[in-house]
GROMACS .gro file of C-alpha atoms in nm:
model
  429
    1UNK     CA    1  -3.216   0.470  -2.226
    2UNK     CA    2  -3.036   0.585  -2.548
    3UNK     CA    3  -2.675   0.551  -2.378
    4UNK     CA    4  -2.786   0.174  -2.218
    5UNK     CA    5  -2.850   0.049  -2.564
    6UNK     CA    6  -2.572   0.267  -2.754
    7UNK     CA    7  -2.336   0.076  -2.475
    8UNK     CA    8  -2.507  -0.257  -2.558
    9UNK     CA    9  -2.426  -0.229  -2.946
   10UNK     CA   10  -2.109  -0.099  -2.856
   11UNK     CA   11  -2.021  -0.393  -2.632
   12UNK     CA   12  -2.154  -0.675  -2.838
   13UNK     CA   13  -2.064  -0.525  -3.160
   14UNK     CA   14  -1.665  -0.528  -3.037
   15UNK     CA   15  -1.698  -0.867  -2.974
   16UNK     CA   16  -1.901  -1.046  -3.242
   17UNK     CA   17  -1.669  -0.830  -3.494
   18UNK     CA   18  -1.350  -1.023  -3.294
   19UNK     CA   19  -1.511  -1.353  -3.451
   20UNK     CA   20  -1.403  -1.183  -3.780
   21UNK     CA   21  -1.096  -1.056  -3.702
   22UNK     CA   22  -0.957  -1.400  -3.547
   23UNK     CA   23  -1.069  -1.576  -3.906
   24UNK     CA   24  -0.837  -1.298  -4.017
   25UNK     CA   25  -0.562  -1.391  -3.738
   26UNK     CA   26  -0.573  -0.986  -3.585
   27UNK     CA   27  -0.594  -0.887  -3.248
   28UNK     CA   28  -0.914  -0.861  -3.119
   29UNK     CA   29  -0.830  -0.478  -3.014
   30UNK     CA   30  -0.827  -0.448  -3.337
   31UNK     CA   31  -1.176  -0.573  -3.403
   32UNK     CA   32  -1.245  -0.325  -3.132
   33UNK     CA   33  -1.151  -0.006  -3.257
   34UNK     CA   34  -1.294  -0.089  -3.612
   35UNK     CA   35  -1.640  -0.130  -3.449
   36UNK     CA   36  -1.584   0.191  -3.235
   37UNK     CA   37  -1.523   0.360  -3.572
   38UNK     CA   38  -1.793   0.196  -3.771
   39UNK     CA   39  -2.044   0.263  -3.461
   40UNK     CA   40  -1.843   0.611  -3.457
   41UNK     CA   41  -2.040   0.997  -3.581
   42UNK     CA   42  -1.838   0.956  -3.928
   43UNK     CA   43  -2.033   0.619  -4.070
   44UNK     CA   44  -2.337   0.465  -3.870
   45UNK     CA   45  -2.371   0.726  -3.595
   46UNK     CA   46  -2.381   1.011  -3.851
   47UNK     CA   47  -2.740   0.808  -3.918
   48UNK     CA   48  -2.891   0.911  -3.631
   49UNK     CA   49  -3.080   0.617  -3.562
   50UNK     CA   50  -3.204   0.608  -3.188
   51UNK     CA   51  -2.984   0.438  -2.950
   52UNK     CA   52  -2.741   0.254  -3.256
   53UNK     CA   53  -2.411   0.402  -3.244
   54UNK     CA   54  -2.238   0.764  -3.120
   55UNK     CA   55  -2.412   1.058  -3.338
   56UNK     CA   56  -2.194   1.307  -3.283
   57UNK     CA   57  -1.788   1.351  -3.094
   58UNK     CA   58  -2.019   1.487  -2.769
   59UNK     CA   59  -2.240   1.184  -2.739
   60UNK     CA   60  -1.863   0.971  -2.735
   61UNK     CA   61  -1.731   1.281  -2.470
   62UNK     CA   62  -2.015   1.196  -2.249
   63UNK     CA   63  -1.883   0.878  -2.171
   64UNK     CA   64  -1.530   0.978  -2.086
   65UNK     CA   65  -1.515   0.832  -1.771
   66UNK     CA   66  -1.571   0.466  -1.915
   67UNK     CA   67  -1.227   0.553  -2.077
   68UNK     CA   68  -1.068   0.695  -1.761
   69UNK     CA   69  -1.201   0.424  -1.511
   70UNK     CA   70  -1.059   0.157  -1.786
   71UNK     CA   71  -0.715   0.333  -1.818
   72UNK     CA   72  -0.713   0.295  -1.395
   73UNK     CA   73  -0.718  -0.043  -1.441
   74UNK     CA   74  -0.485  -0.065  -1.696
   75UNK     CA   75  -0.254   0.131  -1.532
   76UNK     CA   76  -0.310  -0.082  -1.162
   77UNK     CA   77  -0.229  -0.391  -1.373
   78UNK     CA   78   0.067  -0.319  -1.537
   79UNK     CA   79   0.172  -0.165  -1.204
   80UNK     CA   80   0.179  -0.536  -1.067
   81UNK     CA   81   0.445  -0.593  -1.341
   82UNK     CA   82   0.681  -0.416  -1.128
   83UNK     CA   83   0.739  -0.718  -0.894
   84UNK     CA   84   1.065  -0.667  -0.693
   85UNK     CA   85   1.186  -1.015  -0.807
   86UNK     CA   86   1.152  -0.884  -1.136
   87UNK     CA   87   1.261  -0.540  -1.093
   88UNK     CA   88   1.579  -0.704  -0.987
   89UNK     CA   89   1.644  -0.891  -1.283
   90UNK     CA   90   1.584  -0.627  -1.534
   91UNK     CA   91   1.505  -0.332  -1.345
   92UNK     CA   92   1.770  -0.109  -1.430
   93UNK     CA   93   1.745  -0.210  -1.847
   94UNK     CA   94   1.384  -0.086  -1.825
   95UNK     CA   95   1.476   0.248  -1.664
   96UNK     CA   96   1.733   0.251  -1.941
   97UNK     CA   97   1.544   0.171  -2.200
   98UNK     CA   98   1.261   0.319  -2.126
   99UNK     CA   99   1.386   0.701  -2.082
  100UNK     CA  100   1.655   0.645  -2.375
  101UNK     CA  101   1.387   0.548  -2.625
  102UNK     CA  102   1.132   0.799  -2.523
  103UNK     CA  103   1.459   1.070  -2.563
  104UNK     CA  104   1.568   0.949  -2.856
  105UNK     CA  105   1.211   0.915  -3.035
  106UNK     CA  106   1.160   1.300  -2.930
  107UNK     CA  107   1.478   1.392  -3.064
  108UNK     CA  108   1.408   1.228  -3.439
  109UNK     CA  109   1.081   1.380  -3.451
  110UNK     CA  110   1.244   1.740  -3.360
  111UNK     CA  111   1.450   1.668  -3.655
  112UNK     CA  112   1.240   1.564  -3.885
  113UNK     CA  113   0.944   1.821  -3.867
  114UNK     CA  114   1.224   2.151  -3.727
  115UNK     CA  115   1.369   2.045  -4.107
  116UNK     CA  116   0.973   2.016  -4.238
  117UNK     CA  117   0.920   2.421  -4.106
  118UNK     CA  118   1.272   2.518  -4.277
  119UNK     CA  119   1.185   2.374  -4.624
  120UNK     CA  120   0.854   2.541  -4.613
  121UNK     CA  121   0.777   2.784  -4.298
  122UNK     CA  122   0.430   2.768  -4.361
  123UNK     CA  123   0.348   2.433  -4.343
  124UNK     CA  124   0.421   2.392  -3.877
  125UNK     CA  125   0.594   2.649  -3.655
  126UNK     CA  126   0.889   2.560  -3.475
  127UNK     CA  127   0.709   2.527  -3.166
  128UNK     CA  128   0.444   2.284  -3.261
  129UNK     CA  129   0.715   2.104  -3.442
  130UNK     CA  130   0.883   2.023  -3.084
  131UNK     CA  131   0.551   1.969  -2.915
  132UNK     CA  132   0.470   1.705  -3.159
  133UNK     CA  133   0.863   1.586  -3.098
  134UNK     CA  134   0.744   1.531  -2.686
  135UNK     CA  135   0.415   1.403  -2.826
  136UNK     CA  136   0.595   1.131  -3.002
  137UNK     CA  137   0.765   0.965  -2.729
  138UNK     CA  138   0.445   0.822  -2.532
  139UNK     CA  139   0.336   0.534  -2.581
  140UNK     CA  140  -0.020   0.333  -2.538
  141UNK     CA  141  -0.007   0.055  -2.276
  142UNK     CA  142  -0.382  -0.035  -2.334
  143UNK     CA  143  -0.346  -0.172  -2.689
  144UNK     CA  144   0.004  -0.355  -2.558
  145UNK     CA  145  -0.191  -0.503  -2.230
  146UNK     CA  146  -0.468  -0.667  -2.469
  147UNK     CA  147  -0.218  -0.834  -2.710
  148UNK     CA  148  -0.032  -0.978  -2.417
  149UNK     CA  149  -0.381  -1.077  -2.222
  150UNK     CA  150  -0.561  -1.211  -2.538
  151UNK     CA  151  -0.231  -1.426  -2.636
  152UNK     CA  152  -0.123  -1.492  -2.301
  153UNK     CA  153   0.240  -1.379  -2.422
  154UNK     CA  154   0.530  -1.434  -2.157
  155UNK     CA  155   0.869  -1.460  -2.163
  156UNK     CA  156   1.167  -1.208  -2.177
  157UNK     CA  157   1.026  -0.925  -2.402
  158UNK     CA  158   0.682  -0.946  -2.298
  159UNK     CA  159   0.798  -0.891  -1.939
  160UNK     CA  160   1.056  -0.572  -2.034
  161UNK     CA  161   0.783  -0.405  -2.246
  162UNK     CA  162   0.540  -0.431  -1.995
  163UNK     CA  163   0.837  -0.195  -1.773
  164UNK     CA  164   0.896   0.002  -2.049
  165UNK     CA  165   0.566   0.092  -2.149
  166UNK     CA  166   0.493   0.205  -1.771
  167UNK     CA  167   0.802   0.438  -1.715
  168UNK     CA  168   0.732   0.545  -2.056
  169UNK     CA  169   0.404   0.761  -1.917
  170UNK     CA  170   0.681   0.925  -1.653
  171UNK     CA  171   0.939   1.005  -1.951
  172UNK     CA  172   0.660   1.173  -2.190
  173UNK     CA  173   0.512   1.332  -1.920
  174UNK     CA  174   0.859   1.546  -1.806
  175UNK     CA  175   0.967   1.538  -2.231
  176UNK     CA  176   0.574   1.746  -2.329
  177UNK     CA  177   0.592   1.940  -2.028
  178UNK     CA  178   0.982   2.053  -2.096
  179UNK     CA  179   0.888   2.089  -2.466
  180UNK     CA  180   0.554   2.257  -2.459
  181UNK     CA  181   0.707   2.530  -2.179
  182UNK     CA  182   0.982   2.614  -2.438
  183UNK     CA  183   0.720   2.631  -2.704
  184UNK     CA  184   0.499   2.839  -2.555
  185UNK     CA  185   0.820   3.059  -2.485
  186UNK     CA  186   0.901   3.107  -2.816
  187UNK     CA  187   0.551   3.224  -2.908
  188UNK     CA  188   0.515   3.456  -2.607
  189UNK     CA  189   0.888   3.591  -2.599
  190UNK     CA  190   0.940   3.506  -2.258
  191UNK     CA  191   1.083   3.143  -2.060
  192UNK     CA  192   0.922   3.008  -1.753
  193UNK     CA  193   1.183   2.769  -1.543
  194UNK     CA  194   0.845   2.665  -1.347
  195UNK     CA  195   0.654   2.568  -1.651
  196UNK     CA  196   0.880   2.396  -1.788
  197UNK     CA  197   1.078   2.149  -1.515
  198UNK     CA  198   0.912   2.253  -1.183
  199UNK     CA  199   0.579   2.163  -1.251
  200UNK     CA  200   0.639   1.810  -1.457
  201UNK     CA  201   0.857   1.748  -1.161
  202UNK     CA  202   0.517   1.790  -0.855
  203UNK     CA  203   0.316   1.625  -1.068
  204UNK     CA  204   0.485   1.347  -1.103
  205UNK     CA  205   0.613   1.322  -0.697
  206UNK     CA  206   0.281   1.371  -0.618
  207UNK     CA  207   0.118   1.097  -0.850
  208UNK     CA  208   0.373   0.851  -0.693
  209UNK     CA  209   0.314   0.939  -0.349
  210UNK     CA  210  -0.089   0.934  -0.400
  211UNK     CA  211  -0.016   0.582  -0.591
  212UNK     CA  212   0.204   0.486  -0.315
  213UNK     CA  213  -0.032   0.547   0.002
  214UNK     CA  214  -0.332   0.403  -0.216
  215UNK     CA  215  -0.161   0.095  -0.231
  216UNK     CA  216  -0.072   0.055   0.118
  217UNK     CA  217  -0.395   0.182   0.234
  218UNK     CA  218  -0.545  -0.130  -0.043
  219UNK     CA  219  -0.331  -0.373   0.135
  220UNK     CA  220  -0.421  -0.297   0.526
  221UNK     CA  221  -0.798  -0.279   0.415
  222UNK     CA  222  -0.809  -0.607   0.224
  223UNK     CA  223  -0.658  -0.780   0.530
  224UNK     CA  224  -0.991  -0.712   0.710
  225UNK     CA  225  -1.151  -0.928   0.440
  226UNK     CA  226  -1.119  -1.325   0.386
  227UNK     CA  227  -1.445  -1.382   0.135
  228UNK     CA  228  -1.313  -1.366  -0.248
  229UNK     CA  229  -1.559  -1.164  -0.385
  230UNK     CA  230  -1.562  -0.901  -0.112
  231UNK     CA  231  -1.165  -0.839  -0.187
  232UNK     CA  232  -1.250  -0.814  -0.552
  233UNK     CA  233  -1.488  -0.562  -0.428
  234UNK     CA  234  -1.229  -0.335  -0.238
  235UNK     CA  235  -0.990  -0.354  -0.561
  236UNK     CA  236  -1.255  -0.214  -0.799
  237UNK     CA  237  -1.335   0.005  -0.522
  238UNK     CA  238  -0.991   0.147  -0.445
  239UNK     CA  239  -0.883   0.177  -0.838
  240UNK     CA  240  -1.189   0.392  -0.895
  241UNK     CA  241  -1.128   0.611  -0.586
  242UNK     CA  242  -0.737   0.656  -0.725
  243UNK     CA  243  -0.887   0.765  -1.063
  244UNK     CA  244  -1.099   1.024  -0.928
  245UNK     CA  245  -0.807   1.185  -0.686
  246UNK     CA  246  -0.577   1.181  -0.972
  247UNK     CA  247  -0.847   1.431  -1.127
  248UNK     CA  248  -0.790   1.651  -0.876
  249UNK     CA  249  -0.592   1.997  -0.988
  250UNK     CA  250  -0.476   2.283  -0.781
  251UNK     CA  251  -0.252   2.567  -0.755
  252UNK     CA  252   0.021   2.690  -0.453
  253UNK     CA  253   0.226   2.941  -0.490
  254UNK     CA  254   0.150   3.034  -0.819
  255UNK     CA  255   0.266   2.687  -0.923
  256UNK     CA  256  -0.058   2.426  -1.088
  257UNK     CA  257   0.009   2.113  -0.934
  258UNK     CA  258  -0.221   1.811  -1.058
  259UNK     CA  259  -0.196   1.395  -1.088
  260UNK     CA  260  -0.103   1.153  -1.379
  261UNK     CA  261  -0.377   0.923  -1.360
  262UNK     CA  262  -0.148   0.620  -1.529
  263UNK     CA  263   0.069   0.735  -1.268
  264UNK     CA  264  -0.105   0.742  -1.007
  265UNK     CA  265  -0.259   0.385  -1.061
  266UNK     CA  266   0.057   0.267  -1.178
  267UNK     CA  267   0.188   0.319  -0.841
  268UNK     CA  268  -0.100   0.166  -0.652
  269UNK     CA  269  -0.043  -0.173  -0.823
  270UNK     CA  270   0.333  -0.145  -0.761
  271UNK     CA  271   0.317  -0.111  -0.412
  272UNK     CA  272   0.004  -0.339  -0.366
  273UNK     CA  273   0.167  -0.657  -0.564
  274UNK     CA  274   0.468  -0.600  -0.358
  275UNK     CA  275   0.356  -0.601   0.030
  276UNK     CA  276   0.013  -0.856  -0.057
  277UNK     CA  277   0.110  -1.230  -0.007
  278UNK     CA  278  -0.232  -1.257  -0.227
  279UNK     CA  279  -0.189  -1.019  -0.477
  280UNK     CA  280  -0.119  -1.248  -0.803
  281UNK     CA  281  -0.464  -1.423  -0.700
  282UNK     CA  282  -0.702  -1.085  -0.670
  283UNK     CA  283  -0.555  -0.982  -0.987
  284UNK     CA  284  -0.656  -1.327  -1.180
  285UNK     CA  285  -1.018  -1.181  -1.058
  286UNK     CA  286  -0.976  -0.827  -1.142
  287UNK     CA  287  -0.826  -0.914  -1.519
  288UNK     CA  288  -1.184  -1.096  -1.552
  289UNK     CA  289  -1.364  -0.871  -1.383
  290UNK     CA  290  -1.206  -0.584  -1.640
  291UNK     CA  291  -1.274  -0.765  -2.001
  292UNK     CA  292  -1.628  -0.619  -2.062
  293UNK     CA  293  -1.471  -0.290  -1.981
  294UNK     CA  294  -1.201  -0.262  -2.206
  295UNK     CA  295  -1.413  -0.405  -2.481
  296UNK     CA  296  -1.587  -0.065  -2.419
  297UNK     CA  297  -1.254   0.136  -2.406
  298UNK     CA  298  -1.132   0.055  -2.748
  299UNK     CA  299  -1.443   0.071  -2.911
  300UNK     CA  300  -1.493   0.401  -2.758
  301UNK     CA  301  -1.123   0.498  -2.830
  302UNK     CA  302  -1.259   0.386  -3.219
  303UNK     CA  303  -1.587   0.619  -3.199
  304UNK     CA  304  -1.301   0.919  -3.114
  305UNK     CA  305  -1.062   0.879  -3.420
  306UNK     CA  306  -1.175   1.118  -3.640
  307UNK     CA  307  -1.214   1.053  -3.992
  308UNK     CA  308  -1.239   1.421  -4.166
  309UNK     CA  309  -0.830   1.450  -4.078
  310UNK     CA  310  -0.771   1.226  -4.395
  311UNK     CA  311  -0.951   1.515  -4.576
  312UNK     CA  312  -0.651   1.768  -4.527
  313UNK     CA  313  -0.347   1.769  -4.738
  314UNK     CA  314  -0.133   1.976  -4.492
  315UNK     CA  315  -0.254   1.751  -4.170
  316UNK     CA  316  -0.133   1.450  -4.423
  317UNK     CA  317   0.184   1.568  -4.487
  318UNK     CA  318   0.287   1.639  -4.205
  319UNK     CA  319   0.123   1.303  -4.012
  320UNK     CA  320   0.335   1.092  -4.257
  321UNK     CA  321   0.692   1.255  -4.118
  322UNK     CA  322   0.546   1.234  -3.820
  323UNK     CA  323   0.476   0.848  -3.866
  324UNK     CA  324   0.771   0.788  -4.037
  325UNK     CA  325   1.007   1.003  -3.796
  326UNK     CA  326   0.851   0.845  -3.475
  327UNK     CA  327   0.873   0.496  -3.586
  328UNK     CA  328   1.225   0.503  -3.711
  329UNK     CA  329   1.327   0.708  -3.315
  330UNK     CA  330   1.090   0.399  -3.125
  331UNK     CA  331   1.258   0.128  -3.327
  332UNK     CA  332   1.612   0.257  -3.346
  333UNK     CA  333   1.595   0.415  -2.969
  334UNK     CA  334   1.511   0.114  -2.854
  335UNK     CA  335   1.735  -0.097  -3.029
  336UNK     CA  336   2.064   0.083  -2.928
  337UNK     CA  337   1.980   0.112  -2.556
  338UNK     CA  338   1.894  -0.299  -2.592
  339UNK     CA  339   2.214  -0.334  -2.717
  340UNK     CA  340   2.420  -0.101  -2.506
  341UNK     CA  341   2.234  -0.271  -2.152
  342UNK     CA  342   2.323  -0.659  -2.275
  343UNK     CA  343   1.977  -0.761  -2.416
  344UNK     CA  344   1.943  -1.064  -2.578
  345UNK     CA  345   1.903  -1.044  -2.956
  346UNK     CA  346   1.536  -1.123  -2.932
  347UNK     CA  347   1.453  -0.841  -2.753
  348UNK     CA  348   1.694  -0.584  -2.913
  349UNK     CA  349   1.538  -0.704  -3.252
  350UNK     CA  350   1.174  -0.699  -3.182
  351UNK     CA  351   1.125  -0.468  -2.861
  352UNK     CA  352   1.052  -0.092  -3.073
  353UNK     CA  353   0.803  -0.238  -3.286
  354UNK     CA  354   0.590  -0.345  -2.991
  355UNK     CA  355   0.626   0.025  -2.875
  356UNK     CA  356   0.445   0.205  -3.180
  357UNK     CA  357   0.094   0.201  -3.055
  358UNK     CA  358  -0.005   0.514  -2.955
  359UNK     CA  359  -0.317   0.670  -2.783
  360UNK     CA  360  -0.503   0.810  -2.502
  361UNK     CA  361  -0.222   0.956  -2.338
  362UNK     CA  362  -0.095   1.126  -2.667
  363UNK     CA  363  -0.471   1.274  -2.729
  364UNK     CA  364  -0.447   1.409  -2.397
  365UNK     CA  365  -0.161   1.619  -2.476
  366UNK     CA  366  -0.239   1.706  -2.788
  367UNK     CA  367  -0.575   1.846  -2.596
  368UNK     CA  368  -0.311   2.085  -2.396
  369UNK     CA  369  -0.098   2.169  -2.719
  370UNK     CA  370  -0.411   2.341  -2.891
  371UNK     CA  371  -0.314   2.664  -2.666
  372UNK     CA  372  -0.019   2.708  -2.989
  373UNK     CA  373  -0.091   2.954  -3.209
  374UNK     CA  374  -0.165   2.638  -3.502
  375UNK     CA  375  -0.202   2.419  -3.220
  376UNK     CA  376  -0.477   2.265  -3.433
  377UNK     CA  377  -0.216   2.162  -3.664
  378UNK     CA  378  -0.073   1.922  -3.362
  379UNK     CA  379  -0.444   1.786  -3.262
  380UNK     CA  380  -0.523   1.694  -3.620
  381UNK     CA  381  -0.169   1.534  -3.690
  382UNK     CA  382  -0.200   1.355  -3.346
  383UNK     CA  383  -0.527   1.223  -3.453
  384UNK     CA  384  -0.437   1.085  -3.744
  385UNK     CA  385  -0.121   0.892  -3.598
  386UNK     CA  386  -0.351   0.758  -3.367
  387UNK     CA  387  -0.577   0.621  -3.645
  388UNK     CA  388  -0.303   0.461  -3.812
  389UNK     CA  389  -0.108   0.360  -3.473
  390UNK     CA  390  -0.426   0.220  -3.325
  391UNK     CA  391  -0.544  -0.019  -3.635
  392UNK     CA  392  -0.175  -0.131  -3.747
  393UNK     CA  393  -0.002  -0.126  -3.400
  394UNK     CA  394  -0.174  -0.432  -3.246
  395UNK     CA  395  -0.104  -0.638  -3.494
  396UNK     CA  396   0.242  -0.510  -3.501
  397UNK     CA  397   0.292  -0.554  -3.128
  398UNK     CA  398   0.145  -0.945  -3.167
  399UNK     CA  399   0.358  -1.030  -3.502
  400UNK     CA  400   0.668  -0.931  -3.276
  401UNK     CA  401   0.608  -1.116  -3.026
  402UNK     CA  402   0.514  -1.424  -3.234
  403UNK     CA  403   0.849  -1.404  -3.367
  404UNK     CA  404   1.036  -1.344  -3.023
  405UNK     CA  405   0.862  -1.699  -2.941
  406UNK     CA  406   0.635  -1.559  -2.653
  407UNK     CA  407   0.305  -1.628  -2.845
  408UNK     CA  408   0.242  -1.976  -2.906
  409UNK     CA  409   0.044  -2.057  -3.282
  410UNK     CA  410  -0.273  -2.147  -3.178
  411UNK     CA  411  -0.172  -2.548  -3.264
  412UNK     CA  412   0.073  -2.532  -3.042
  413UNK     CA  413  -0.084  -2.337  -2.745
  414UNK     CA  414  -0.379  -2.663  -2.797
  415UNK     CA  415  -0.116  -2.933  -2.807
  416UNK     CA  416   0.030  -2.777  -2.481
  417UNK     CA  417  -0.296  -2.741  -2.307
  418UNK     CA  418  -0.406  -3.101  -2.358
  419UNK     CA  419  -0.022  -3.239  -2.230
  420UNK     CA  420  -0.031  -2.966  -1.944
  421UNK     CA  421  -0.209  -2.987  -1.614
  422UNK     CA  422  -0.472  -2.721  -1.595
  423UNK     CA  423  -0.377  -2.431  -1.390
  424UNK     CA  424  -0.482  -2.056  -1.351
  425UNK     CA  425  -0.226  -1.827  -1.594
  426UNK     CA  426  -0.173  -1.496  -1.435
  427UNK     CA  427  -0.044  -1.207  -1.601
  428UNK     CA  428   0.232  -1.119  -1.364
  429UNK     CA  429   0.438  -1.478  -1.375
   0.00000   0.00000   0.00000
């Protein structure tokens, strides 16, 4: 009973709270997150009052799967981004931008915190200063995907960050893996050539092929089906059984082999949108299908951040570089691969600032990077990016896209509804 009503406050909270935050002209993810932290253990859930709010980090563990079944759909969405029509266009300047960004972000943050441990040793070892260098280069497509659905952005940039953000999850994955084997190396003594390219390398083949016969397994089923609702049905259906196989882990050979869930879902949507005559039109029903759950993902995500991080000097320090280093490789990374693949000014200018938001995905590695002898260091220094990433970064993300000319003022999106016939606006056009 407790969780129905903790969900209820949760859901309704979010979205009264996004009355406030539109009077302030913020994203509603925004709005979100604040109530997730406000609802959160560290201010009305350390109350204890029956059913209002998350009392403790467990009570907001127990409902991990909200979280994972919302990043599914996420990830199957932005998967129908990568129409072939599109990939065609700018295909090859997302690959490039995407992997030289994510490269180039890693390598600042190296920089920055490797010359952090030489000015004063005891502050981060050497390995947790690469791991966070890996950690740096994912970014959050959840945040990105609500500022482009709530503002029905479209256009140029909207469509290449939408790309980027999704090979992005590929790039970090191979960048932690690579840097967390040689990490764990120089704590141990000894280098592990599976650990550190074999492994990222299975995981990620076997996310796309899992991805890839989900989707055409989607498409052949849905043709059995004519009735609306009942494909909307074997969507939800299908995305949920991809994020529970992508769960899976297991070993051969000595060798772990598991899924990327974005991946995994990623690739569903990809192949899906690109063999279904009718996929543009299931996903218009999916989207609102979706929008009570992600309410409950990023206030959720906002009952996680934890507040006793601002309480440490050392995880300050060293969360500031961090910050400061990873925003300077994102913005710069991005803006000399925009230039050196023929981007138009508007996107070279504005595309690195819509790629600061940062999340789930980092959290998760973080989660793996506590095995360092101070891996605690990295966990508290990735939480408290993720604080600051997840309330500025939104707004950020919106601002930039504002001024790239793909989000109408709100006068001018009314003056062009009332001129313009009324027709359905789908993500993926």
């Amino acid at each position: 009973m407790e969780i129905l009503i903790s969900l209820s406050f949760s859901l309704v909270g979010g979205l009264l709270l996004s009355r406030l935050a539109k009077k302030l002209n913020l994203p509603a993810v925004t709005a979100y997150l604040v109530a997730g932290l406000l609802l959160g253990p560290y201010c009305i859930g350390h109350l204890n009052l029956p059913g209002v709010g998350f009392a403790t980090p467990e009570a907001v563990a127990a409902l991990d799967v909200i979280s994972q079944v919302a990043l599914g759909f996420i990830a199957f969405t932005i998967g129908n981004e990568f129409r072939l029509e599109q990939l065609r266009h700018m295909g090859k300047q997302a690959i490039t931008v995407g992997i030289a960004q994510a490269v180039f972000t890693t390598v600042v943050v190296d920089l920055a915190l490797v010359g952090l441990h030489f000015i004063n040793p005891s502050l981060i070892s050497v390995s947790s200063a690469i791991t966070l260098g890996a950690i740096a280069a994912a970014t959050a497509p959840a945040a990105t995907l609500m500022v482009v659905r709530q503002y029905k952005a479209d256009g140029p940039l909207t469509r290449l960050l939408l790309l980027v953000v999704a090979i992005d999850d590929a790039v970090g994955l191979v960048l932690f893996s690579a840097s967390f084997g040689v990490a764990s190396a120089l704590e141990s003594g000894s280098i592990s050539a599976v650990t550190v390219l074999v492994e990222p390398v299975i995981e990620i083949l076997l996310s796309l092929l899992l991805g890839g016969a989900a989707g055409w397994v989607l498409y052949r089923v849905e043709r059995f089906f004519h009735s609306r609702s009942k494909r909307l049905s074997i969507s939800i259906g299908f995305v949920l059984l991809t994020v529970g196989l992508s769960m899976a882990e297991f070993e051969v050979g000595g060798i772990r082999c598991g899924f990327s869930l974005l991946l995994v879902c990623m690739m569903t949507g990809t192949i899906f949108c690109n063999i279904c005559d009718f996929s543009e039109e299931l996903m218009g029903r999916v989207d609102s299908w979706t929008a009570p759950l992600f309410v409950l993902f990023f206030v959720l995500s906002g009952a996680e951040l934890n507040l006793k991080v601002l309480s440490n000097p050392l995880v300050l320090l060293i969360g500031l570089v961090y910050i400061a280093a990873r925003s300077l490789g994102k913005y710069l990374g991005a803006y000399s691969s925009c230039s050196a693949t023929g981007c138009s000014e508007n996107i070279t200018k504005h595309l690195g600032i819509t790629l600061l938001p940062q999340a789930g995905v980092a959290l998760g590695m973080a989660l793996t990077a506590q095995q360092l002898s101070d891996g605690a260091v990295v966990r508290s220094v990735v939480l408290f990016s993720v604080l600051v990433y997840e309330l500025v970064g939104p707004t950020l993300t919106k601002r930039s896209l504002i001024a790239a000319g793909e989000i109408q003022t709100e006068g001018r999106t009314s003056a062009r509804r009332k001129n313009a016939p009324q027709k359905p606006v789908h993500l993926g056009k």
